[in-house]
Amino acid sequence: MHVQDLFKTATTGVTVNKGRSLLTMLGIIIGVGSVVLMTGVGKSMEGVILGQISILGPKSMALWPGNQGPEGGPSTARSDFDALSIDDIEALRSLTTITSIAPIIQMPGAARYGREEMTPSTVGSTPEFYQNQTLEVTAGRLHDQSDEEAARAVVVIGSDVVEELFFGGNPIGKRIDFGDRKFTVIGVLKPVGTQFFQNADNRMIIPFNTAQALKRRNYIDMVTFQAVDDFVVAQRDVESFLRQRHGIIPPADGSTENDDFLVRTAEQAADTLSTVSMGLTVFITMIAAVSLVVGGIGIMNIMLVAVTERTREIGLRKAVGARKRDILRQFLIESVYLTLIGGIIGVAGGLFFSYLIALVVHRVLDRYLFAVNPASIVMALFMAAGTGLLFGIYPAKRAAELSPMEALRYE
Amino acid sequence: MSSKGSSLIEAKKLCKSYFNEGLETPVLFDIDLTINSGEFVAIMGPSGSGKSTLMHILGFLDHFTSGSYLFHDEPVLRMNDDDLAKIRATRVSFVFQAFNLLPRTSVLENVLLPLLYHPTIAASERMDRAMKAIATVGLTDRAKYLSNQLSGGQKQRVAIARALVTEPEVIFADEPTGNLDSVSGRQVMEAVQQLHEHGHTIILVTHERTTAEHAERIIHIRDGRIQEDTKSFKRRLAKEASTLAK
């Protein structure tokens, strides 16, 4: 039998019962669709994460107390949450490989203006903070060294805070209630959207000395700084400096497990996020792949039913000269056809939903753009065809092995 | 087609048993039979006599248990599955009592079916051959009809067209009129008769004497054994009448 005849026969076999074929394909459609969708979402997230580096610049670095960094949970929940003292920070200023050191104290709590209330993400930090995060104002000014020295009750607020507390009106000079004190708004930050999955426009920044006076503590939650030249050199420098100050002896393998702090570059932070995001994508893709297997079992079931239903047809084909391999190929091609068509519909569906998600998420996360992962599409289609081939073998073999007479007599 | 009168089928001591869970059910016993090219043979017998089983063995659809079967002096026992499939594709064909047409498929596609498996007929020739075969059974105007839109007689004529489209040497017909009314049955037998006149060897299985009378030779089978192998009385009379007329 010619190849084109085989394909024609298989097409007839699949299209003769369209409704059933479509239902059979459903598992494959969902499986392939999910793989394409999840890998597409993963790719879009990758774009968002890479975008973070461009905001911060490759020389931006961060230092946390405890050796788990931000993955260790909220700052007070981390082990060694008080490991970095203000004295440590002052001492760090003696290093020549780093500059623009901005210690940060987190200040949880509600902010009020008149009857309006909200819970922004408030931090107390020095003016270097703005520099490290490339923050600018659209109105007013950023706080400066004189505000620090006088520990003034001033605040620079994000655009969302302006919306929530002042309904978009001019907040400069207005006084916000925060932590039993009144803070005068001196500046409004330029909107930056989401950074590292957090809404960066929902924040308030107060002078570090003011925050310290309010909190009355001598340890900090985080430090941002910049490498003067090479960030790898800077990282090593900070690590060895702090180990010496804290009397930490690193293990022989050079790991950081004995440290009570963690230094990271912006790139490393993005890498960590990338790894988490990729892990999630792989996990969900694997779940989606399971539905491909389930779909495959569905295909096998329907193909077995088809073989039983078409036993007389198989007998007739053998009676007019079909060889075992002709029947085997016919049913295998039908099975691969089902999964491949299902795969193509799944790819289209996956791309469609991926696009829809991008449309919605883009409103919240402006760096989230529709992205396609071509390798995953090719892989999903191969997986679909492979599923058809694998799960089609048994029914096709059963059909091919039928004796012509037995098949013709079948009722 | 091979020369008329040469030995086509030669069966010796052919036996067939079915085995089910170790239980043997013998169906055919020591069948000795020779059929020459161009003959029109009817195998006649009551239901359960083994006539259909014999036809299926002679038509390469079923295996025999013991004995020997030579097709054109070639022992069938030595043929593998592919050889048997090739013979079914090129040298023999079948007309079944239940028509066995592909459902939801047109007359033309049904007639084209054997050509898909024919190893030497080119794809470009198929359409002409199929249309010619359909014309032979007088169904040209029904070529695009689906098989389920046809009457029983028309379905059997499609089955005959399908049987002759590869121009086989032997056509096996298993109770071809069994599911038809008398008028359709007569038309079908006329078509079979024509095939014989065109040189095809016809082996017809029937339990009806009137149908068997179309053949030149009638082999009576009962309880799995050949009881009688005679020339058809009706055909003999017809032949003598035509000789006298000459």
XYZ file of C-alpha atoms in Angstrom:
657
model
C 0.000 0.000 0.000
C 1.350 3.435 -0.944
C 2.121 5.956 1.790
C -0.366 8.496 0.441
C -3.076 5.802 0.393
C -2.267 4.962 3.999
C -2.652 8.600 5.006
C -5.874 8.917 3.011
C -7.317 5.808 4.637
C -6.277 7.002 8.106
C -7.830 10.423 7.455
C -11.112 8.738 6.542
C -10.875 6.638 9.707
C -10.437 9.731 11.869
C -12.939 12.013 10.148
C -15.747 9.493 9.751
C -16.672 9.992 13.425
C -15.712 13.603 14.098
C -17.428 14.012 17.465
C -15.789 10.973 18.946
C -12.399 11.887 17.496
C -12.646 15.323 19.089
C -13.557 13.896 22.494
C -10.695 11.432 22.200
C -8.319 14.277 21.472
C -9.445 16.295 24.485
C -6.832 14.867 26.849
C -4.080 15.610 24.355
C -5.471 19.082 23.650
C -5.438 19.912 27.368
C -2.005 18.346 27.905
C -0.294 20.065 24.994
C -2.199 23.301 25.633
C -1.000 23.361 29.265
C 2.608 22.655 28.286
C 2.581 25.489 25.738
C 0.769 27.825 28.124
C 3.023 27.165 31.112
C 6.255 27.398 29.167
C 4.949 30.601 27.555
C 4.151 32.069 30.981
C 7.617 30.979 32.161
C 9.210 32.755 29.228
C 7.219 35.909 29.935
C 8.291 35.800 33.593
C 11.878 35.416 32.500
C 11.466 38.676 30.602
C 10.124 40.345 33.744
C 13.053 39.095 35.827
C 15.629 40.167 33.281
C 13.927 43.543 33.292
C 14.689 43.866 37.030
C 18.414 43.791 36.351
C 18.099 46.600 33.881
C 16.331 48.670 36.582
C 18.897 48.025 39.280
C 22.012 47.892 37.150
C 24.461 45.001 37.303
C 26.603 46.707 39.977
C 23.799 46.983 42.540
C 24.224 44.626 45.438
C 22.349 43.752 48.599
C 23.233 42.442 52.032
C 20.853 40.659 54.400
C 21.191 39.380 57.942
C 21.028 35.552 58.188
C 22.450 33.297 55.512
C 19.150 32.606 53.761
C 18.537 36.068 52.394
C 14.982 37.069 51.423
C 14.039 33.366 50.954
C 14.272 33.010 54.744
C 10.887 34.723 55.108
C 10.016 38.092 56.706
C 13.037 39.783 58.257
C 12.140 39.071 61.904
C 11.345 35.435 61.128
C 14.824 34.779 59.770
C 17.530 33.274 61.898
C 20.179 35.879 62.837
C 17.688 38.637 62.025
C 19.742 41.028 64.171
C 23.148 39.932 62.873
C 23.894 43.156 61.018
C 24.340 46.037 63.412
C 24.506 49.704 62.573
C 28.155 49.573 63.660
C 28.755 46.908 60.996
C 27.336 49.256 58.390
C 29.451 52.128 59.590
C 32.520 49.860 59.462
C 31.645 48.778 55.891
C 32.107 52.384 54.789
C 35.842 51.865 55.202
C 35.903 49.399 52.267
C 37.136 50.873 49.022
C 35.486 48.310 46.751
C 31.937 49.374 47.605
C 30.100 52.647 47.627
C 26.650 54.161 48.059
C 25.796 52.136 51.178
C 22.111 52.388 52.107
C 21.019 50.560 55.274
C 17.313 49.769 55.410
C 14.945 49.358 58.333
C 11.512 48.044 57.484
C 8.657 49.917 59.100
C 5.425 47.928 58.946
C 2.262 49.804 59.797
C -0.676 51.785 58.490
C -0.486 55.302 57.077
C -3.403 57.716 57.438
C -4.376 61.002 55.915
C -7.667 62.375 57.102
C -10.114 59.504 56.865
C -8.072 57.581 54.337
C -5.915 54.724 55.480
C -3.630 52.232 53.757
C -0.721 49.928 54.541
C 2.199 50.908 52.346
C 5.560 49.202 52.275
C 7.553 51.675 54.374
C 11.298 51.695 54.835
C 13.744 53.941 56.576
C 16.901 54.460 54.559
C 19.593 56.940 53.615
C 19.616 59.058 50.408
C 21.895 56.416 48.768
C 18.818 54.211 48.634
C 17.391 56.324 45.775
C 20.661 56.169 43.930
C 20.942 52.375 44.196
C 17.415 51.867 42.922
C 17.561 54.671 40.339
C 14.533 56.380 41.854
C 13.419 59.829 40.769
C 10.660 62.209 41.801
C 7.826 63.618 39.723
C 7.024 66.228 42.357
C 8.901 67.702 45.323
C 12.303 66.300 46.228
C 14.044 63.239 47.615
C 15.204 63.445 51.212
C 18.849 64.440 51.656
C 21.698 64.378 54.161
C 20.340 67.351 56.103
C 17.035 65.489 56.670
C 19.135 62.567 57.933
C 21.219 64.653 60.243
C 18.201 66.363 61.741
C 16.195 63.088 61.771
C 13.275 65.000 60.255
C 9.797 63.552 60.038
C 9.614 63.743 56.260
C 8.471 61.130 53.770
C 8.839 60.432 50.049
C 5.851 58.488 48.735
C 5.073 56.268 45.745
C 2.419 57.097 43.141
C -0.025 54.491 44.523
C 0.139 56.118 47.961
C -0.775 59.434 46.320
C -3.762 57.723 44.701
C -4.911 55.965 47.885
C -4.476 58.740 50.425
C -4.820 61.876 48.308
C -6.948 60.640 45.381
C -4.249 61.754 42.984
C -4.160 65.325 44.373
C -0.964 67.189 45.254
C 0.392 65.698 48.514
C 3.491 67.898 48.876
C 3.510 69.569 52.264
C 0.619 67.438 53.561
C 1.134 65.475 56.745
C 0.618 61.729 56.948
C 0.038 59.896 60.239
C 2.442 57.016 60.570
C 3.555 55.194 63.727
C 2.264 57.831 66.194
C 3.995 60.633 64.316
C 3.143 62.997 61.562
C 5.358 62.937 58.463
C 5.432 65.751 55.954
C 5.336 64.610 52.345
C 8.329 66.131 50.538
C 8.370 64.138 47.298
C 6.429 61.801 44.995
C 8.336 58.995 43.288
C 8.148 58.381 39.571
C 6.073 55.179 38.988
C 8.287 52.128 38.387
C 5.708 49.323 38.378
C 6.604 45.992 39.876
C 10.098 45.073 40.991
C 10.956 41.537 41.989
C 7.227 40.762 42.145
C 6.487 43.614 44.543
C 4.534 46.724 43.811
C 7.253 49.370 44.037
C 4.771 52.246 43.766
C 3.108 51.323 47.020
C 6.016 52.454 49.184
C 7.060 55.243 51.520
C 10.635 56.151 52.352
C 11.579 58.024 55.529
C 15.079 59.091 56.666
C 17.109 56.258 58.209
C 17.872 58.178 61.420
C 14.187 58.990 61.890
C 13.316 55.287 61.445
C 16.027 54.266 63.892
C 14.767 56.739 66.467
C 11.217 55.417 66.032
C 12.204 51.750 66.228
C 14.900 52.244 68.835
C 17.040 49.391 67.537
C 20.637 49.040 66.478
C 20.319 46.384 63.774
C 19.121 46.716 60.213
C 16.958 44.541 57.895
C 18.850 44.996 54.662
C 21.580 47.044 53.009
C 21.847 48.044 49.380
C 25.116 49.248 47.946
C 27.084 49.377 44.726
C 30.327 47.820 43.628
C 32.958 50.381 42.745
C 34.289 48.207 39.971
C 33.928 44.445 39.781
C 30.980 43.136 41.824
C 32.628 39.729 42.370
C 35.590 41.456 44.052
C 33.182 43.640 46.033
C 31.186 40.611 47.172
C 34.319 38.772 48.354
C 35.537 41.894 50.104
C 32.272 42.403 52.017
C 32.092 38.724 52.931
C 35.616 38.482 54.300
C 35.241 41.814 56.112
C 32.036 40.765 57.885
C 33.359 37.276 58.695
C 36.344 38.856 60.339
C 34.146 41.279 62.320
C 31.762 38.488 63.377
C 34.540 35.969 64.073
C 33.189 33.474 61.511
C 35.422 30.720 60.165
C 34.144 29.575 56.766
C 34.084 25.807 56.066
C 36.911 24.266 54.016
C 34.688 23.965 50.921
C 34.350 27.765 50.846
C 30.552 27.653 51.255
C 28.644 30.397 53.061
C 26.826 28.108 55.490
C 28.576 29.447 58.628
C 27.839 33.066 57.704
C 25.211 35.066 59.563
C 24.674 37.309 56.539
C 24.188 37.013 52.786
C 25.589 39.170 49.990
C 24.031 39.129 46.564
C 24.356 41.018 43.343
C 21.236 42.098 41.498
C 22.089 39.501 38.902
C 22.297 36.760 41.515
C 18.965 37.842 42.963
C 17.452 37.693 39.503
C 19.064 34.273 38.984
C 17.437 33.019 42.157
C 14.080 34.323 41.014
C 14.703 32.768 37.609
C 15.464 29.425 39.219
C 12.308 29.592 41.317
C 10.249 30.609 38.305
C 11.833 27.881 36.149
C 11.280 25.297 38.878
C 7.638 26.266 39.016
C 7.344 26.086 35.235
C 8.961 22.644 35.141
C 6.695 21.437 37.940
C 3.497 22.625 36.276
C 4.697 21.397 32.888
C 5.241 17.966 34.404
C 1.687 17.970 35.717
C 0.567 18.925 32.226
C 2.637 16.065 30.822
C 0.717 13.681 33.072
C -2.457 14.740 31.320
C -0.738 13.787 28.054
C -0.294 10.267 29.414
C -3.933 10.221 30.525
C -4.868 11.455 27.065
C -2.765 8.671 25.583
C -4.643 6.065 27.565
C -7.872 7.580 26.240
C -6.514 7.252 22.712
C -5.591 3.609 23.325
C -9.043 2.907 24.691
C -10.793 4.480 21.710
C -8.443 2.770 19.256
C -9.240 -0.576 20.877
C -12.943 0.193 20.538
C -12.332 1.188 16.908
C -10.508 -2.082 16.234
C -13.407 -4.062 17.717
C -15.988 -1.982 15.855
C -14.123 -2.309 12.599
C -13.170 -5.969 12.882
C -15.201 -6.859 9.777
C -13.598 -3.985 7.892
C -10.174 -5.333 8.870
C -11.284 -8.788 7.677
C -12.450 -7.312 4.388
C -9.201 -5.401 3.897
C -7.273 -8.612 4.495
C -9.573 -10.498 2.122
C -8.753 -8.022 -0.659
C -5.017 -8.291 -0.062
C -3.983 -6.110 2.908
C -0.883 -7.412 4.673
C -0.402 -7.366 8.423
C 1.842 -4.340 8.156
C -0.718 -2.464 6.054
C -3.294 -2.823 8.832
C -0.703 -2.061 11.535
C 0.385 1.123 9.777
C -3.174 2.221 9.075
C -4.196 2.068 12.735
C -0.915 3.554 13.940
C -1.267 6.482 11.567
C -4.860 6.978 12.724
C -3.663 7.063 16.320
C -0.809 9.480 15.567
C -3.233 11.587 13.526
C -5.574 11.883 16.493
C -2.813 12.957 18.852
C -1.118 15.229 16.344
C -4.332 17.038 15.422
C -5.082 17.240 19.160
C -1.556 18.589 19.663
C -2.003 21.280 17.016
C -5.329 22.362 18.539
C -3.625 22.320 21.963
C -0.765 24.524 20.720
C -3.250 27.004 19.258
C -5.260 26.985 22.510
C -2.130 27.306 24.658
C -0.902 30.278 22.632
C -4.326 31.888 22.744
C -4.600 31.635 26.554
C -0.975 32.645 26.948
C -1.814 35.788 24.957
C -4.920 36.455 27.056
C -2.933 36.092 30.298
C -0.285 38.450 28.929
C -2.984 41.010 28.111
C -4.313 40.901 31.680
C -1.017 40.596 33.582
C 0.591 43.332 31.503
C -1.758 45.822 33.199
C -0.270 44.940 36.590
C 3.235 43.928 35.585
C 4.188 46.193 32.726
C 7.268 44.174 31.812
C 5.160 41.033 31.372
C 4.846 40.565 27.632
C 3.376 37.767 25.513
C 6.199 35.334 24.813
C 6.362 32.066 22.914
C 8.741 29.261 23.674
C 9.216 27.627 20.226
C 11.201 24.708 21.646
C 8.318 23.800 23.929
C 5.877 23.847 21.015
C 8.057 21.481 19.004
C 8.576 19.326 22.100
C 4.832 19.243 22.898
C 3.994 18.227 19.328
C 6.636 15.493 19.385
C 5.290 14.336 22.728
C 1.759 14.251 21.301
C 2.833 12.256 18.243
C 4.923 9.988 20.481
C 1.916 9.428 22.725
C -0.134 8.431 19.673
C 2.581 6.095 18.495
C 3.131 4.531 21.908
C -0.504 4.078 22.847
C -1.516 3.161 19.280
C 0.869 0.214 19.007
C -1.182 -2.219 21.072
C -4.549 -1.638 19.326
C -2.837 -1.564 15.907
C -1.018 -4.833 16.618
C -4.254 -6.401 17.736
C -5.900 -5.345 14.485
C -3.000 -6.576 12.370
C -2.888 -9.983 14.053
C -6.559 -10.766 13.342
C -7.013 -13.670 10.955
C -9.052 -12.601 7.907
C -11.658 -15.291 8.438
C -12.127 -14.620 12.140
C -12.441 -10.920 11.414
C -14.986 -11.437 8.645
C -17.077 -13.713 10.851
C -17.037 -11.221 13.761
C -20.457 -9.976 14.801
C -5.210 -15.389 -16.419
C -3.788 -18.896 -16.917
C -4.760 -21.113 -19.834
C -8.212 -22.619 -19.700
C -8.342 -26.224 -18.522
C -4.998 -26.309 -16.705
C -5.032 -27.398 -13.085
C -5.658 -24.419 -10.812
C -6.623 -25.953 -7.494
C -5.581 -29.387 -6.335
C -6.556 -30.481 -2.837
C -5.646 -33.888 -1.415
C -6.893 -35.344 1.869
C -7.669 -31.833 3.044
C -8.909 -31.736 6.649
C -9.976 -28.864 8.860
C -10.724 -28.863 12.573
C -11.480 -26.003 14.912
C -9.970 -26.085 18.363
C -11.596 -24.401 21.295
C -10.118 -24.777 24.779
C -8.487 -28.045 23.757
C -11.699 -29.374 22.258
C -11.413 -30.420 18.598
C -14.346 -29.926 16.281
C -13.639 -31.512 12.879
C -15.351 -29.746 9.982
C -13.797 -31.175 6.810
C -12.576 -34.720 6.214
C -10.210 -35.913 3.468
C -11.333 -33.561 0.725
C -9.901 -34.564 -2.662
C -10.658 -31.956 -5.256
C -9.261 -30.611 -8.507
C -10.572 -27.470 -10.165
C -9.261 -26.336 -13.524
C -8.832 -22.820 -14.788
C -11.975 -21.361 -16.310
C -14.369 -23.748 -14.590
C -17.620 -22.644 -12.962
C -18.010 -24.863 -9.931
C -20.782 -24.792 -7.347
C -20.150 -26.262 -3.930
C -23.524 -27.209 -2.617
C -24.665 -28.522 0.697
C -26.919 -27.884 3.635
C -26.097 -25.434 6.362
C -23.208 -26.670 8.544
C -21.926 -29.073 5.904
C -18.534 -27.322 5.707
C -18.959 -25.808 2.247
C -18.097 -22.257 3.365
C -15.086 -23.484 5.341
C -13.855 -25.289 2.228
C -14.288 -22.123 0.177
C -12.388 -20.043 2.756
C -9.506 -22.515 2.713
C -9.423 -22.625 -1.083
C -9.591 -18.801 -1.104
C -6.618 -18.389 1.295
C -8.725 -16.863 4.040
C -8.329 -19.786 6.425
C -5.756 -22.487 7.134
C -6.314 -26.231 6.784
C -5.309 -28.646 9.526
C -3.834 -31.438 7.386
C -3.576 -32.666 3.799
C -2.177 -30.764 0.878
C -3.354 -27.899 -1.280
C -1.593 -26.933 -4.511
C -2.455 -23.646 -6.217
C -1.006 -23.645 -9.706
C 1.108 -26.607 -8.536
C 2.547 -24.502 -5.700
C 2.074 -25.941 -2.207
C 0.080 -23.435 -0.158
C 1.549 -24.828 3.060
C 4.898 -23.292 2.148
C 3.463 -19.820 1.666
C 3.856 -17.223 4.391
C 1.313 -14.562 5.379
C 2.663 -12.046 2.859
C 2.509 -14.606 0.010
C -1.104 -15.389 0.898
C -1.966 -11.670 1.093
C -0.374 -11.180 -2.334
C -2.477 -13.992 -3.832
C -5.614 -12.466 -2.298
C -4.638 -9.084 -3.732
C -3.859 -10.278 -7.252
C -5.274 -13.695 -8.135
C -8.451 -14.339 -6.175
C -11.382 -12.295 -4.955
C -14.583 -12.764 -3.014
C -18.267 -12.003 -3.108
C -19.834 -12.483 0.321
C -23.416 -13.201 1.278
C -23.461 -10.137 3.588
C -21.878 -7.927 0.856
C -19.236 -6.622 3.319
C -19.125 -3.132 1.869
C -17.377 -0.392 3.851
C -20.072 1.585 5.654
C -20.465 5.342 5.035
C -18.266 4.979 1.963
C -19.201 5.515 -1.680
C -19.654 2.828 -4.303
C -16.542 4.077 -6.064
C -14.410 3.975 -2.901
C -15.601 0.450 -2.174
C -14.615 -0.705 -5.628
C -11.282 1.106 -5.374
C -10.435 -0.677 -2.109
C -8.725 -3.816 -3.525
C -6.625 -1.640 -5.846
C -5.031 0.040 -2.800
C -3.415 -3.271 -1.923
C -2.584 -4.409 -5.466
C 1.198 -4.402 -5.877
C 1.379 -3.738 -9.630
C -1.624 -1.649 -10.661
C -0.517 1.992 -10.858
C -2.427 4.653 -8.935
C -3.161 6.463 -12.201
C -4.985 3.393 -13.558
C -7.216 2.890 -10.554
C -10.033 5.261 -11.383
C -10.490 3.913 -14.928
C -10.499 0.335 -13.709
C -12.968 1.042 -10.930
C -15.359 2.915 -13.219
C -15.119 0.106 -15.779
C -15.961 -2.487 -13.113
C -18.889 -0.370 -11.904
C -20.105 -0.056 -15.499
C -19.909 -3.843 -15.923
C -22.460 -4.301 -13.131
C -24.590 -1.423 -14.461
C -24.150 1.006 -11.581
C -22.338 3.901 -13.276
C -25.079 6.327 -12.239
C -24.723 5.190 -8.599
C -20.924 5.520 -8.371
C -21.057 8.385 -5.876
C -23.843 6.923 -3.737
C -22.952 5.807 -0.248
C -23.167 2.060 0.262
C -26.051 2.402 2.729
C -28.116 4.252 0.097
C -28.285 1.132 -2.108
C -30.712 -1.798 -2.274
C -29.513 -5.310 -1.434
C -29.203 -6.259 -5.113
C -27.225 -3.124 -5.868
C -24.933 -3.749 -2.888
C -24.163 -7.235 -4.158
C -23.447 -5.838 -7.617
C -21.011 -3.384 -6.005
C -19.405 -6.389 -4.271
C -19.136 -8.096 -7.684
C -17.563 -4.956 -9.192
C -15.098 -4.923 -6.286
C -14.325 -8.597 -6.940
C -13.572 -8.139 -10.628
C -11.716 -4.801 -10.472
C -8.331 -6.511 -10.048
C -9.175 -9.007 -12.822
C -8.474 -12.026 -10.650
C -8.219 -15.597 -11.930
C -10.697 -16.959 -9.444
C -13.781 -15.384 -7.960
C -15.172 -17.060 -4.850
C -18.826 -16.330 -4.227
C -20.249 -17.344 -0.865
C -24.069 -17.520 -1.071
C -24.135 -14.348 -3.219
C -27.927 -14.452 -3.540
C -28.592 -15.525 0.043
C -29.728 -12.081 1.214
C -31.560 -11.085 -1.962
C -35.074 -11.324 -3.381
C -35.557 -13.533 -6.444
C -35.319 -10.717 -9.014
C -32.117 -9.280 -7.526
C -30.775 -12.807 -7.101
C -31.320 -13.526 -10.782
C -29.573 -10.302 -11.787
C -26.609 -11.114 -9.580
C -26.318 -14.632 -10.985
C -26.445 -13.233 -14.518
C -23.531 -10.981 -13.581
C -21.629 -13.979 -12.169
C -22.392 -15.930 -15.324
C -20.948 -13.109 -17.393
C -17.763 -13.140 -15.350
C -17.385 -16.825 -16.148
C -17.972 -16.175 -19.818
C -15.163 -13.622 -19.662
C -12.816 -16.385 -18.570
C -12.845 -16.119 -14.772
C -12.879 -19.293 -12.748
C -15.933 -19.163 -10.498
C -16.293 -21.119 -7.289
C -19.761 -20.620 -5.906
C -20.978 -21.794 -2.534
C -24.712 -22.192 -2.149
C -27.379 -24.301 -0.550
C -29.924 -23.518 -3.295
C -30.175 -25.914 -6.190
C -31.476 -23.221 -8.598
C -28.411 -21.082 -7.905
C -26.060 -24.056 -8.174
C -27.589 -24.949 -11.555
C -25.833 -21.914 -13.074
C -22.518 -23.760 -12.631
C -21.052 -26.350 -15.004
C -20.119 -28.612 -12.178
C -21.761 -29.182 -8.811
C -19.877 -30.607 -5.852
C -22.193 -31.869 -3.157
C -20.821 -31.747 0.321
C -22.380 -33.134 3.480
C -20.976 -33.505 6.975
C -17.587 -32.286 5.809
C -17.173 -34.851 3.038
C -17.650 -34.673 -0.737
C -20.595 -36.874 -1.587
C -21.006 -36.254 -5.262
C -19.186 -34.353 -8.014
C -21.438 -33.993 -11.076
C -21.919 -31.969 -14.216
C -24.838 -29.557 -13.877
C -27.959 -30.980 -15.501
C -29.332 -27.596 -16.523
C -26.055 -26.459 -18.036
C -25.663 -29.813 -19.814
C -29.138 -29.448 -21.311
C -28.381 -25.885 -22.373
C -25.110 -26.996 -23.976
C -26.757 -29.903 -25.838
C -29.524 -27.590 -27.057
C -27.003 -25.115 -28.438
C -25.049 -27.957 -30.166
C -28.277 -29.262 -31.758
C -29.219 -25.770 -32.875
C -25.853 -25.428 -34.585
